[in-house]
């Protein structure tokens, strides 16, 4: 059939065209004019197919498997050819790069091109090329019903090498238009040539299948012009999964409002804009066109700044600008790079439709021609729609002549309609402009449409102006379901859920979005879990067209994860399977998230493995996050590097965060560097995770480097990132830098204030820590915890007890585990058993959940407060013993000199497969030191690195030196001092001085004294220790020397103090101090007691 048709076409061609050209050798690389452009004026370049279309239009509805009467015609076509011809009809001179055979279809196309006065220089012509032919079967209304295409020549002969010959044409073009019939390599070569001179690129998708080729060149594309199905395909391809679904074409579609259609398309449009495309032109058939950009009004010049208008196109420019004056709101803001979606709707023009096959091509061609003439995007698209109307009313894909006057009239009609929508869309994003527009509308007496009012409600809500949003809603004379959804969402966003429920109950219109919005609000807020369950049950019983969908179910999965009730999650999972709502990437990721957060990692893995055939980017990221949460980093890494095409910024951020949270800070930093090397852009989540890694490493160097990256990337207004920088500097002890960043923030942030309080407290500046704490009007539990931890770190136990009293007096909430751990730590340091018991009783009475850390703190308090028996009893009750609990118990036994029990616990720990760490060995060595077990101590010390790969630290060496000193083996202490691989500090020399004191070696003690004074300066305690050593030797001359030295250096011995915990308060007594408020009463009582003692004696 195909061959016979081609024979008939060849026969016809003999009467229409010249004889075939001579047969030249087939060359894929052909230099023309040495690659130079001879045209005096730069030309828009169009690269793509030139096709002969065979159009078959039935006169009655076609029946399958039989012949239907109608009309068959040959039409010159091809997306790129149609676009280029339309551009030429409107006054520009496009340069066409294509490939044609010297057969009948090719000769027809070529002769027509020459007759239009257009250059054929960029068209590869050869007899071995089979000219592309497309057979289009239309329906009775002129819509495309089916098509068969033979277009292999475009992919085969439009190669990068051929395109490269015209690099000067491309580099000097005002705009480059490419269609998706090109191969990936040809698309990329074309775009790279344009990118070298910053030439705007227009991508025409051609078809659903070929639209996916956008992924190879998306970073170069300025404009894209998909229809709604191509848009969805492109978005899915760019997002790495089947996330977005085509809009169903059924009877209800005809009733779909412009607003509804826009909201359905918006997520897919956003994907294209997020990937860097400046402007997306979405054609939606009889519903018109959406012009979308990332930003506000100034988008009309985005991508067009460098385009020089053609002198020959002055007539088009003058005619259109006379009918369509440039918009008044075209330049108040430069909003490129805004995080908001801006969209304008252009209605379709009424037309007497003959055929629709060239409509989209003429829309693109008319728009490009107008942009090249110097018109803005709004004006240009109006011309494109007018050209599209002319195309559907003709027999050919491109009208033979455009009537500029008619074009201008039609452009004015659509432009004026678009202006209204444009003004209405403007308040969607910018608060200032929204307020200006609202005021201008009120002053002019211009009634706001429902669409505008809805957008303003969303705008006010986003900017925290709930009162203004509610007032506008109350003043609306008419409302639709979007109005109710907007105001309900506004109250949900403001956490005003009771009012949101009242509005929900009184709403005149409700749809599934209304229910899902309130459901999501309940799930996100604390304390509304029962309301969420009740609303979901209500949704299941609805019988008026509202059915639970995937969003409803995944929202409830989030609630299940929040409550950690896996049984309910399994019920939801079963319901999702029954209703076929479990197969999308979003659903799979929600299931994975639910099971992993409920502690059922294996079931999360089964869900992931069971949907391998539909695994997309969303579900893969969810599984990587679950592995990180479970600590299975090796699995996460393997999954991350498998299928690298399913990797995005979220994937990298998830793995970096996983490393940082699991203690692999250096790996997190390495991945941070590799992320940029692999072409992925870092965002605020990346920096937040890597700053956490820097804090964990206490790395000032890396912290400063990340700070520099933050400044370079313009993220200095992000409170989370700045707080992370403050935290790094605080953890690294550089409070000067921390204070500088915190002061420059310009706003208070609980995390940064907490970091500053902890930084000051941990580095001894408790006065400043307390000042910051007192400066806060409202103090969160985190801030209280920071001050408690700071006091404990500085061993200011009295301040800890006083702060507890202050907390209980000022706060109505129960102190959390972190605060209680600090208080118990203070009790342990001071061996305050009674206060410790009171805290324990308070925990039991208040039914505070005792986690591993709090349980270990209780054991530690009892063991160090003299109640080792009760500590042992608690320890044995602990079923889930970890390394921390074992270390606490070991330290308790060591503190009480119970070396046998300490060794027994150590062996039990090894039997349970728990690897000892530096703290474990410090505790076991302390036990050996207390009992002078030298051989056993040496055995443990030397097995650290040999058997357990644990490097001894300063404290371990000091413990061994003290052990040798107590065992009168000072020679071994001296030998160990020489072997220490790290520089000895005050801890080592202090231990050696004590060993010398025990052994009475004043010569070595003098050496230790000199070293300590160099390291520490003039500290009274060291002088006292030396004086006691000489006094024991009855060397009174040296005692006098030391005393004189103390006096000359003004070194003072720290005063000893006593304290009592009475009636929930701490009372401190220092020798010679009379500042206590009840000093006289105390002294009087002491005098009475002394008198009684005297009488008794």
PDB file of C-alpha atoms in Angstrom, residues 55 130 313 322 455 477 524 801 913 967 971 982:
ATOM      1  CA  UNK A  55      -4.271  14.199   5.550  1.00  0.00           C
ATOM      2  CA  UNK A 130      14.139   9.031   2.172  1.00  0.00           C
ATOM      3  CA  UNK A 313       9.869  43.205  10.930  1.00  0.00           C
ATOM      4  CA  UNK A 322      -0.687  49.841  18.214  1.00  0.00           C
ATOM      5  CA  UNK A 455      -5.746  34.218  44.793  1.00  0.00           C
ATOM      6  CA  UNK A 477     -20.675  38.335  47.095  1.00  0.00           C
ATOM      7  CA  UNK A 524       0.274  17.944  61.175  1.00  0.00           C
ATOM      8  CA  UNK A 801      19.738  22.737  91.858  1.00  0.00           C
ATOM      9  CA  UNK A 913      28.885  -8.773  71.884  1.00  0.00           C
ATOM     10  CA  UNK A 967      51.941   0.751  93.849  1.00  0.00           C
ATOM     11  CA  UNK A 971      60.228   3.808  87.605  1.00  0.00           C
ATOM     12  CA  UNK A 982      51.099  12.565  72.408  1.00  0.00           C
TER      13      UNK A 982
END
